[in-house]
Short mmCIF file of C-alpha atoms in Angstrom, two decimals:
data_model
loop_
_atom_site.label_atom_id
_atom_site.label_comp_id
_atom_site.label_asym_id
_atom_site.label_seq_id
_atom_site.Cartn_x
_atom_site.Cartn_y
_atom_site.Cartn_z
CA MET A 16 400.80 84.53 120.45
CA THR A 17 400.23 88.31 120.31
CA ALA A 18 399.19 89.21 116.76
CA HIS A 19 400.99 92.58 116.69
CA SER A 20 404.32 91.40 118.08
CA ASN A 21 407.27 89.49 116.66
CA ILE A 22 407.95 87.59 119.89
CA TYR A 23 408.58 84.42 117.87
CA PRO A 24 411.45 84.08 115.38
CA THR A 25 410.64 84.68 111.72
CA LYS A 26 411.15 81.04 110.79
CA ALA A 27 408.64 79.86 113.40
CA LEU A 28 406.07 82.39 112.21
CA GLN A 29 406.60 81.29 108.61
CA GLU A 30 406.12 77.65 109.54
CA LEU A 31 402.85 78.38 111.34
CA ASP A 32 401.68 80.50 108.43
CA ALA A 33 402.47 77.70 105.96
CA ALA A 34 400.67 75.16 108.12
CA HIS A 35 397.36 77.01 108.43
CA HIS A 36 397.04 80.17 106.33
CA TRP A 37 395.89 80.14 102.69
CA HIS A 38 396.88 83.44 101.07
CA PRO A 39 394.89 85.29 98.39
CA PHE A 40 396.20 85.20 94.82
CA SER A 41 399.12 82.94 95.76
CA ASP A 42 400.83 79.78 94.57
CA MET A 43 400.74 78.19 98.00
CA LYS A 44 403.18 75.43 97.15
CA SER A 45 405.97 77.82 96.16
CA LEU A 46 405.06 80.37 98.84
CA ASN A 47 405.29 77.80 101.61
CA GLU A 48 408.63 76.62 100.29
CA GLU A 49 409.97 80.17 100.21
CA GLY A 50 408.34 81.45 103.40
CA SER A 51 406.02 84.43 103.78
CA ARG A 52 407.26 87.91 104.58
CA VAL A 53 406.04 88.73 108.09
CA ILE A 54 405.06 92.37 108.68
CA THR A 55 404.76 93.25 112.37
CA HIS A 56 404.52 97.05 112.57
CA ALA A 57 403.72 100.09 110.43
CA ASP A 58 403.93 103.84 110.86
CA GLY A 59 403.34 106.56 108.27
CA VAL A 60 404.58 105.16 104.95
CA TRP A 61 406.92 102.64 106.58
CA LEU A 62 406.51 98.94 107.36
CA THR A 63 408.67 96.85 109.69
CA ASP A 64 409.11 93.11 109.22
CA SER A 65 409.76 90.42 111.81
CA ASP A 66 413.52 90.80 111.33
CA GLY A 67 413.30 94.50 112.15
CA LYS A 68 413.85 95.71 108.57
CA ARG A 69 412.08 98.92 107.53
CA ILE A 70 410.36 98.91 104.13
CA LEU A 71 408.74 101.86 102.36
CA ASP A 72 405.13 100.94 101.55
CA GLY A 73 405.02 101.98 97.91
CA MET A 74 401.59 100.37 97.45
CA ALA A 75 399.75 101.93 100.43
CA GLY A 76 398.96 98.43 101.65
CA LEU A 77 396.82 97.32 98.74
CA TRP A 78 396.06 100.72 97.15
CA CYS A 79 394.20 101.76 100.29
CA VAL A 80 396.16 103.41 103.12
CA GLN A 81 395.61 107.01 102.01
CA VAL A 82 396.41 108.66 105.36
CA GLY A 83 399.35 106.41 106.22
CA HIS A 84 399.70 103.76 108.89
CA GLY A 85 399.33 104.23 112.63
CA ARG A 86 396.88 107.15 112.77
CA ARG A 87 395.76 107.29 116.38
CA GLU A 88 392.64 109.33 115.53
CA ILE A 89 391.14 106.41 113.62
CA ALA A 90 391.95 103.88 116.34
CA ASP A 91 390.43 106.18 118.97
CA ALA A 92 387.27 106.71 116.93
CA VAL A 93 386.82 102.96 116.52
CA TYR A 94 387.49 102.34 120.23
CA LYS A 95 384.92 104.97 121.23
CA GLN A 96 382.34 103.54 118.85
CA MET A 97 382.99 99.98 120.03
CA ASN A 98 382.20 101.10 123.57
CA GLU A 99 378.96 102.76 122.50
CA LEU A 100 377.64 100.33 119.88
CA SER A 101 380.02 97.64 118.69
CA TYR A 102 377.57 96.20 116.17
CA TYR A 103 374.05 96.36 114.96
CA ASN A 104 372.61 95.60 111.55
CA THR A 105 370.80 97.97 109.23
CA PHE A 106 368.08 95.48 108.27
CA PHE A 107 364.56 95.50 109.81
CA LYS A 108 363.85 99.24 109.44
CA THR A 109 366.88 100.02 111.63
CA THR A 110 369.85 102.38 111.44
CA HIS A 111 372.43 103.97 113.75
CA PRO A 112 374.26 107.33 114.03
CA PRO A 113 377.60 106.34 112.41
CA ALA A 114 375.89 105.04 109.25
CA ILE A 115 373.71 108.15 109.08
CA ALA A 116 376.67 110.51 109.53
CA LEU A 117 378.85 108.69 107.00
CA SER A 118 376.07 108.61 104.41
CA GLU A 119 375.63 112.37 104.74
CA LYS A 120 379.39 112.93 104.42
CA LEU A 121 379.73 110.71 101.32
CA ALA A 122 376.79 112.44 99.63
CA LYS A 123 378.59 115.77 100.12
CA LEU A 124 381.87 114.45 98.71
CA ALA A 125 380.42 112.55 95.73
CA PRO A 126 379.33 114.22 92.48
CA ALA A 127 376.24 116.38 93.03
CA HIS A 128 373.84 113.93 91.37
CA MET A 129 374.79 111.08 93.75
CA ASN A 130 373.03 111.32 97.12
CA LYS A 131 372.64 107.76 98.38
CA VAL A 132 375.02 104.98 99.38
CA PHE A 133 374.54 101.23 99.85
CA TYR A 134 377.10 99.68 102.25
CA CYS A 135 379.08 96.46 102.13
CA SER A 136 382.53 95.30 103.30
CA SER A 137 384.75 95.41 100.21
CA GLY A 138 385.13 96.48 96.61
CA SER A 139 384.28 92.96 95.47
CA GLU A 140 380.98 93.06 97.38
CA ALA A 141 380.36 96.53 95.99
CA ASN A 142 380.56 95.19 92.45
CA ASP A 143 378.31 92.25 93.29
CA THR A 144 375.87 94.90 94.50
CA VAL A 145 376.29 96.83 91.25
CA PHE A 146 375.45 93.72 89.26
CA ARG A 147 372.21 93.25 91.21
CA MET A 148 371.31 96.96 91.18
CA VAL A 149 371.81 97.39 87.45
CA ARG A 150 369.57 94.49 86.51
CA THR A 151 366.94 95.32 89.13
CA TYR A 152 366.85 98.93 87.95
CA TRP A 153 366.02 97.93 84.39
CA ASP A 154 363.42 95.44 85.61
CA LYS A 155 361.77 98.29 87.53
CA MET A 156 361.93 100.49 84.46
CA GLY A 157 359.99 97.91 82.48
CA LYS A 158 362.99 96.86 80.38
CA PRO A 159 363.91 93.41 81.72
CA GLU A 160 365.64 92.52 78.46
CA LYS A 161 368.45 94.98 79.31
CA LYS A 162 370.75 92.51 81.03
CA VAL A 163 374.19 92.66 79.39
CA ILE A 164 376.95 94.47 81.27
CA ILE A 165 380.04 95.45 79.28
CA GLY A 166 383.45 95.54 80.98
CA ARG A 167 387.01 95.70 79.68
CA TRP A 168 389.67 93.05 79.20
CA ASN A 169 392.28 93.35 81.94
CA GLY A 170 389.93 95.42 84.09
CA TYR A 171 389.58 94.38 87.72
CA HIS A 172 386.37 94.54 89.72
CA GLY A 173 387.02 92.07 92.53
CA SER A 174 387.22 88.33 93.00
CA THR A 175 383.67 87.33 93.88
CA LEU A 176 381.58 85.53 91.27
CA ALA A 177 380.09 88.72 89.82
CA GLY A 178 383.24 90.79 90.41
CA THR A 179 385.46 88.31 88.59
CA SER A 180 382.95 88.11 85.74
CA LEU A 181 382.71 91.88 85.37
CA GLY A 182 386.50 92.10 85.38
CA GLY A 183 388.50 91.04 82.37
CA MET A 184 391.28 88.95 83.93
CA LYS A 185 391.40 85.84 81.77
CA ALA A 186 393.42 83.80 84.27
CA MET A 187 390.68 84.39 86.84
CA HIS A 188 388.00 83.44 84.31
CA GLY A 189 389.82 80.16 83.79
CA GLN A 190 389.03 79.05 87.35
CA GLY A 191 385.33 78.42 87.86
CA ASP A 192 384.03 78.60 84.29
CA LEU A 193 383.60 82.36 84.25
CA PRO A 194 382.39 84.89 83.29
CA ILE A 195 378.77 84.23 84.12
CA PRO A 196 376.27 84.78 81.28
CA GLY A 197 375.37 88.34 80.41
CA VAL A 198 378.84 89.90 80.72
CA HIS A 199 380.77 91.05 77.64
CA HIS A 200 384.28 92.53 77.38
CA ILE A 201 385.90 95.06 75.07
CA ASP A 202 389.54 96.08 74.57
CA GLN A 203 391.29 98.17 77.20
CA PRO A 204 392.76 101.63 76.40
CA TYR A 205 396.35 100.37 76.82
CA TRP A 206 398.33 102.47 74.33
CA PHE A 207 401.83 101.17 75.24
CA GLY A 208 400.87 97.51 75.01
CA GLU A 209 398.17 97.46 72.36
CA GLY A 210 397.89 100.72 70.46
CA HIS A 211 401.36 102.09 69.80
CA GLU A 212 400.99 101.88 66.01
CA MET A 213 398.66 104.88 66.34
CA SER A 214 399.20 108.17 68.14
CA PRO A 215 397.85 108.13 71.73
CA GLU A 216 395.10 110.54 70.65
CA GLU A 217 394.03 108.32 67.76
CA PHE A 218 394.15 105.21 69.89
CA GLY A 219 392.05 106.78 72.65
CA VAL A 220 389.20 107.36 70.21
CA PHE A 221 389.73 103.94 68.59
CA ALA A 222 389.54 102.12 71.94
CA ALA A 223 386.47 104.08 73.05
CA ARG A 224 384.64 103.25 69.85
CA LYS A 225 385.01 99.55 70.65
CA LEU A 226 382.24 100.24 73.16
CA GLU A 227 380.07 101.83 70.49
CA GLU A 228 380.64 98.93 68.10
CA THR A 229 379.84 96.37 70.79
CA ILE A 230 376.64 98.12 71.88
CA ASP A 231 375.46 98.27 68.28
CA GLU A 232 376.38 94.62 67.78
CA ILE A 233 374.54 93.39 70.91
CA GLY A 234 371.72 95.90 70.62
CA GLU A 235 371.16 98.94 72.83
CA ASP A 236 367.88 97.40 73.98
CA LYS A 237 369.85 94.53 75.57
CA VAL A 238 372.80 96.42 77.11
CA ALA A 239 372.29 97.47 80.72
CA ALA A 240 375.59 99.11 81.71
CA PHE A 241 379.23 99.77 81.00
CA ILE A 242 381.65 99.33 83.94
CA ALA A 243 385.22 100.64 84.00
CA GLU A 244 387.91 101.95 86.33
CA PRO A 245 388.95 105.56 85.57
CA ILE A 246 392.52 104.21 85.54
CA GLN A 247 392.94 100.42 85.60
CA GLY A 248 394.82 99.62 88.79
CA ALA A 249 395.46 95.91 89.14
CA GLY A 250 395.68 95.71 85.35
CA GLY A 251 398.96 97.64 85.56
CA VAL A 252 398.07 101.33 85.99
CA ILE A 253 396.63 101.60 82.50
CA ILE A 254 396.18 105.35 81.96
CA PRO A 255 393.85 105.99 79.02
CA PRO A 256 394.81 108.60 76.41
CA GLU A 257 393.20 111.99 76.98
CA THR A 258 390.79 111.40 74.09
CA TYR A 259 389.33 108.23 75.61
CA TRP A 260 386.91 109.40 78.29
CA PRO A 261 385.37 112.27 76.28
CA GLU A 262 384.52 109.77 73.54
CA ILE A 263 383.10 107.29 76.08
CA ARG A 264 380.95 110.10 77.49
CA ARG A 265 379.61 110.86 74.01
CA ILE A 266 378.79 107.22 73.33
CA LEU A 267 376.95 106.73 76.61
CA LYS A 268 375.13 110.06 76.42
CA GLU A 269 373.64 109.05 73.08
CA ARG A 270 372.39 105.72 74.45
CA ASP A 271 370.14 104.55 77.27
CA ILE A 272 372.88 102.68 79.15
CA LEU A 273 374.10 103.07 82.74
CA PHE A 274 377.71 103.95 83.47
CA VAL A 275 379.51 102.40 86.45
CA SER A 276 382.74 104.15 87.47
CA ASP A 277 384.65 101.70 89.67
CA GLU A 278 386.29 104.03 92.21
CA VAL A 279 387.63 101.36 94.56
CA ILE A 280 391.23 102.39 93.77
CA CYS A 281 390.86 105.84 92.19
CA GLY A 282 388.50 107.23 94.84
CA PHE A 283 389.37 109.33 97.90
CA GLY A 284 392.17 111.43 96.51
CA ARG A 285 394.36 109.01 94.60
CA LEU A 286 394.23 111.16 91.43
CA GLY A 287 394.15 114.56 93.12
CA GLU A 288 390.35 114.71 93.09
CA TRP A 289 387.92 113.03 95.44
CA PHE A 290 386.96 110.57 92.70
CA GLY A 291 388.26 109.52 89.31
CA ALA A 292 384.89 110.59 87.90
CA ASP A 293 385.73 114.14 89.04
CA TYR A 294 389.18 113.91 87.46
CA TYR A 295 387.89 112.81 84.06
CA GLY A 296 384.58 114.66 84.16
CA THR A 297 382.39 111.60 83.71
CA LYS A 298 378.90 111.39 85.19
CA PRO A 299 378.43 107.86 86.55
CA ASP A 300 375.14 106.30 87.55
CA LEU A 301 376.84 104.05 90.12
CA MET A 302 380.23 104.26 91.86
CA PRO A 303 381.63 101.27 93.78
CA ILE A 304 383.87 102.49 96.63
CA ALA A 305 386.11 100.85 99.26
CA LYS A 306 389.87 100.89 100.08
CA GLY A 307 390.57 104.61 100.70
CA LEU A 308 387.17 104.99 102.36
CA THR A 309 388.71 103.80 105.64
CA SER A 310 392.36 103.81 104.52
CA GLY A 311 392.15 100.06 105.10
CA TYR A 312 391.91 100.43 108.89
CA LEU A 313 388.69 98.40 108.86
CA PRO A 314 386.98 96.63 105.93
CA MET A 315 384.24 98.73 104.38
CA GLY A 316 382.85 99.29 100.91
CA GLY A 317 379.79 100.71 99.28
CA VAL A 318 378.05 101.87 96.14
CA MET A 319 377.27 105.52 95.54
CA VAL A 320 373.91 105.64 93.78
CA SER A 321 372.78 108.41 91.44
CA ASP A 322 369.43 110.09 91.91
CA ARG A 323 368.27 108.53 88.64
CA VAL A 324 369.01 104.97 89.74
CA ALA A 325 367.76 105.52 93.30
CA GLU A 326 364.45 106.85 92.05
CA GLY A 327 364.16 103.97 89.59
CA LEU A 328 364.85 101.33 92.25
CA MET A 329 362.16 102.87 94.49
CA LEU A 330 359.65 103.08 91.65
CA ALA A 331 356.34 101.48 92.68
CA GLY A 332 357.88 100.41 96.00
CA GLY A 333 358.95 96.87 96.71
CA GLU A 334 361.98 95.38 98.41
CA PHE A 335 365.51 95.21 96.97
CA TYR A 336 366.44 91.68 98.05
CA HIS A 337 370.10 92.33 98.71
CA GLY A 338 372.31 93.13 101.71
CA TYR A 339 375.10 92.03 104.02
CA THR A 340 375.38 91.31 107.72
CA TYR A 341 377.96 94.06 108.02
CA SER A 342 376.31 96.69 105.77
CA GLY A 343 377.05 100.01 107.45
CA HIS A 344 378.91 98.42 110.39
CA PRO A 345 379.11 101.12 113.12
CA ALA A 346 382.80 100.67 113.92
CA CYS A 347 383.75 100.66 110.24
CA ALA A 348 381.64 103.77 109.68
CA ALA A 349 383.43 105.46 112.61
CA ALA A 350 386.79 104.56 111.03
CA ALA A 351 385.65 105.97 107.70
CA LEU A 352 384.47 109.23 109.26
CA ALA A 353 387.76 109.69 111.12
CA ASN A 354 389.73 108.86 107.97
CA LEU A 355 387.77 111.32 105.82
CA GLU A 356 388.21 114.00 108.48
CA ILE A 357 392.00 113.52 108.29
CA ILE A 358 391.96 113.71 104.49
CA GLU A 359 389.97 116.96 104.62
CA ARG A 360 391.86 118.54 107.55
CA GLU A 361 395.28 117.85 106.04
CA GLY A 362 394.19 118.80 102.51
CA LEU A 363 395.48 115.51 101.10
CA VAL A 364 393.38 115.58 97.93
CA GLU A 365 394.69 119.03 96.99
CA ARG A 366 398.18 117.98 98.08
CA VAL A 367 398.16 115.14 95.52
CA LYS A 368 397.00 117.58 92.87
CA THR A 369 399.42 120.45 93.49
CA ASP A 370 402.28 119.20 95.67
CA ILE A 371 403.36 115.60 96.21
CA GLY A 372 401.72 114.37 93.00
CA PRO A 373 403.65 116.68 90.63
CA TYR A 374 406.80 116.34 92.76
CA LEU A 375 406.86 112.54 92.52
CA GLN A 376 405.68 112.48 88.90
CA GLU A 377 408.55 114.65 87.70
CA ARG A 378 411.09 112.29 89.26
CA TRP A 379 409.26 109.05 88.43
CA LEU A 380 408.95 109.89 84.74
CA LYS A 381 412.73 110.36 84.51
CA LEU A 382 413.06 106.64 85.22
CA GLY A 383 411.79 106.18 81.69
CA ASP A 384 415.37 106.92 80.57
CA HIS A 385 416.64 103.71 82.20
CA PRO A 386 417.77 101.05 79.68
CA LEU A 387 415.33 98.55 81.20
CA VAL A 388 412.27 100.83 80.98
CA GLY A 389 410.10 101.11 77.88
CA GLU A 390 407.65 103.59 79.41
CA ALA A 391 407.25 105.40 82.73
CA ARG A 392 403.78 106.78 83.43
CA MET A 393 401.93 108.33 86.37
CA LYS A 394 398.72 110.15 87.24
CA GLY A 395 398.16 111.50 90.73
CA LEU A 396 399.90 108.97 92.94
CA MET A 397 399.55 105.95 90.65
CA GLY A 398 402.57 105.01 88.56
CA ALA A 399 404.04 102.24 86.43
CA LEU A 400 407.32 101.27 84.80
CA GLU A 401 407.13 98.98 81.76
CA LEU A 402 410.18 96.69 81.72
CA VAL A 403 411.45 95.69 78.26
CA PRO A 404 414.34 93.57 76.94
CA ASN A 405 415.40 96.06 74.25
CA LYS A 406 414.83 99.80 74.58
CA LYS A 407 415.29 100.23 70.81
CA ASP A 408 412.19 98.05 70.32
CA PRO A 409 410.28 98.96 73.50
CA HIS A 410 406.95 97.38 72.57
CA LYS A 411 408.43 93.89 72.18
CA PRO A 412 407.87 92.08 75.50
CA PHE A 413 410.06 89.65 77.38
CA GLU A 414 409.51 85.95 76.78
CA ASN A 415 407.65 84.17 79.61
CA VAL A 416 405.73 87.33 80.51
CA GLY A 417 405.69 87.96 84.25
CA THR A 418 409.01 86.34 85.17
CA VAL A 419 411.07 89.53 84.91
CA GLY A 420 408.45 91.57 86.75
CA THR A 421 408.59 89.12 89.65
CA ILE A 422 412.40 89.21 89.72
CA CYS A 423 412.34 93.01 89.87
CA ARG A 424 409.62 93.08 92.54
CA ASP A 425 411.59 90.75 94.79
CA ILE A 426 414.74 92.83 94.34
CA SER A 427 412.72 95.92 95.29
CA PHE A 428 411.61 94.30 98.54
CA GLY A 429 415.22 93.42 99.26
CA ASN A 430 416.17 97.05 98.67
CA GLY A 431 413.60 98.22 101.20
CA MET A 432 410.55 99.19 99.16
CA VAL A 433 407.26 97.60 98.15
CA MET A 434 406.49 97.78 94.43
CA ARG A 435 403.95 95.46 92.83
CA ALA A 436 404.60 93.45 89.68
CA VAL A 437 401.90 93.22 87.00
CA ARG A 438 403.10 91.20 84.03
CA ASP A 439 406.54 92.78 83.43
CA SER A 440 405.72 96.20 84.82
CA LEU A 441 406.35 97.60 88.29
CA ILE A 442 403.65 99.74 89.81
CA ILE A 443 403.35 102.07 92.80
CA SER A 444 400.52 103.73 94.69
CA PRO A 445 402.01 105.22 97.88
CA PRO A 446 400.09 106.80 100.78
CA LEU A 447 398.94 110.35 100.13
CA VAL A 448 401.00 111.55 103.11
CA LEU A 449 404.30 110.68 101.39
CA THR A 450 406.82 113.48 102.05
CA HIS A 451 409.23 114.94 99.51
CA GLU A 452 412.11 113.19 101.26
CA GLU A 453 410.27 109.88 101.15
CA ALA A 454 409.46 110.45 97.48
CA ASP A 455 413.17 110.96 96.84
CA PHE A 456 413.90 107.68 98.64
CA LEU A 457 411.19 105.95 96.60
CA VAL A 458 412.66 107.08 93.27
CA LYS A 459 416.25 106.42 94.35
CA THR A 460 415.30 102.91 95.47
CA ALA A 461 413.34 102.26 92.28
CA GLU A 462 416.41 103.31 90.25
CA LYS A 463 418.68 101.03 92.28
CA THR A 464 416.19 98.21 91.82
CA LEU A 465 416.21 98.74 88.05
CA ASP A 466 420.03 98.75 88.04
CA ASP A 467 420.17 95.55 90.11
CA THR A 468 417.56 93.86 87.93
CA TYR A 469 419.37 94.92 84.77
CA GLN A 470 422.56 93.27 86.00
CA VAL A 471 420.74 90.04 86.85
CA LEU A 472 419.01 89.95 83.46
CA LYS A 473 422.21 90.77 81.61
CA LYS A 474 424.06 87.99 83.43
CA ASP A 475 421.29 85.48 82.69
CA GLY A 476 420.87 86.44 79.01
CA TRP A 477 417.43 88.06 79.18
CA LEU A 478 418.27 91.28 77.33
CA GLY A 479 417.96 91.79 73.59
#
């Protein structure tokens, strides 16, 4: 069978998939009964399934396809690199031109105090690397007691052992007896869901000071780092109030604690800056990266390392016992270089900031007037719609949280657009190349999806 073709009927493909393929984050029993959606082609912001239906990719794959699907320049760059050097490792005092060139490029794009990068294959591996780097750094600095890493409830930092532990997804913690020792979590800056009894400005400061309280409770001499996404992605596009990050900066500046800005989703233009750290003016010590680095064309991740941490890790010499077979893979590095060249040449970061970002935001936020929506929010090209049973009491959730979100998500697919459900919210993160016309289609389809969902919920007695 040819992997890129739908030469077999959908049902046959679904049966083969059910027989042999275990999907990530899936209830395999119900998925196999229902049958997987089979995507066979993609171009720009559009997907095509095995029945020939076109679907707007409102999630840029999985938050990653910044430059859109089907960019020949990236495929050509990978093909050329495969013919020159398809693979070699970066162990044993060895390197190769693509890894060198990409490292130089990333150092230029990252904040000025970050000049080194450690490579891996995903955001999850990047956060495993962060875990090791943070603790090794403090060992090298003669403070081995600084072990605790503080994350946030409902944050997401991957699904490896360390990534799941650093993240604050309780359902994930429930499988495998996690988190591992030495990880602590504080409240998220989720004003709509958890702080609406205060003004957003008051809640931003309140949520930030949870970090200060926790550090003082554990002891600054034992806390190694604080890790957080600039905007929580998989948690439901949780946009912190404007007062949050300035207060976090103050707290960290006054204490000897590393800051890890997880840029796996927010990096490479998603917020209209190269990194979320640029958008919010933070100064991280470490930045996990992935997704938009290659626009998902090949798997690649990394950790941008500040001069402070790099110098500390090299203090007194000695080996950092950590690495991956595919660290700095030449073909992946070639894909990343071609992808970054497209982003720069087409001005996609600035476009999100001054063109398509504001254009889509203006229209998306108007969906907040829909009777099913308690809040519409968006920064850059990341947006969410909070679905509620009673608009007069918008902070009261549906019973059986998650059921309505799934209903709405499935209706959206049927209407020809990918939106993701998180609890009972619908979220989007489209490619940065989205046109105005495609943005209009996105909003129009989202509105139709809300109308269709409202009718289903009204018929079935879900609404208050």
